């Protein structure tokens, strides 16, 4: 989609009933389309590695096999694939730097390089060498997008024109789609569902964009989506600031003391058992996961459910009173699930939260602020004492120093909200620096110095190497940060 500034986009599933001949003529486009994506992506990768920025558009003049208009759609789709790959690596990079033992000066340099996506900038200093090393490591785990596995043709209006039906009839809209045969487009009827219907009214704020997405599903079917566009909302200037924590026992906790999505975890545990039984079956019969329809269906069911829950809950939280949401900068992780399910949930949850927050910003004008969540689940709201000992278990918070008790997720959400008022360097300083600052603050406001746990030998001074190692070991034991 040609993303214009000031515009927000959204996609809706529609039905496109086609006879076999037409469906075939679309399907044969997939392979050359993939090769076109690959050609573009190789060009973009080369540029990135040489330290260039991702270009606004790719010049595909003289490229053959497709019409120039088709190349426009292909290169734009490839650029979007690379764009989202980069966005995810920015988050991974930040997470690695933030969890590392690098000194704060180096962290600040890396933080700045990451902000500009300048990992491969041809500068030969220590920070850039480190940045390249981190990216090399990340690229081993997350290869550049693979176009040969892409199943989607993303076509703009120049090659897939969406028009209202001229003669009325059964189908309200038709798409005129260019194919590989020059001058022989396909006319495809579109059946619009109830969620998109209200936006077809030209007076509606959200209007139909001339854009069509066709996805060829693994099981031979086809999923078709239409896009809408609408003006972004003005930022809200008054209202509440709400901190959010996403976690294990509740999907979201807010700094206002509310818990949402409490049934998700139990639901996931049930799916985990199904997943385990299924993978055991598949292993016994020697079937690869990707070839199993049941596995794909269960996988999709889990992803869809997580996405729906994230959207439902964030809609409830982000009501008319909210001006700003404060969220943690790092990952979305669910402990207590199998490794395989954890991966599915993490990926789906992270994508859903990111997309939903973006939409809340674009369509409702809610400011999204990201903060470093280090120790937000261990910091006492009343006296500031910060220690893994404040967390007797996943669910509860009980301060070792002042005895304050509360739901652990709500404590985290409240601390996340408070982090927005910290100086900017709190976003990139290391965990140890944060801990030592929190300990110093606590020393000033501790209600009872003589009984303060900071006097216990095992806590000592938070900056001493011995304590650091000990604290690290204890932090590792608790699954949340
Ligand atoms: Zn306390």
mmCIF file of C-alpha atoms and ligand atoms in Angstrom, residues 380 383 399 402, ligand 1:
data_model
loop_
_atom_site.group_PDB
_atom_site.id
_atom_site.type_symbol
_atom_site.label_atom_id
_atom_site.label_comp_id
_atom_site.label_asym_id
_atom_site.label_seq_id
_atom_site.Cartn_x
_atom_site.Cartn_y
_atom_site.Cartn_z
ATOM 1 C CA UNK A 380 7.558 -1.087 45.581
ATOM 2 C CA UNK A 383 8.660 2.929 49.511
ATOM 3 C CA UNK A 399 7.332 -5.483 49.796
ATOM 4 C CA UNK A 402 7.405 -1.780 54.121
HETATM 5 ZN ZN1 LIG B 1 7.769 -0.949 50.187
#
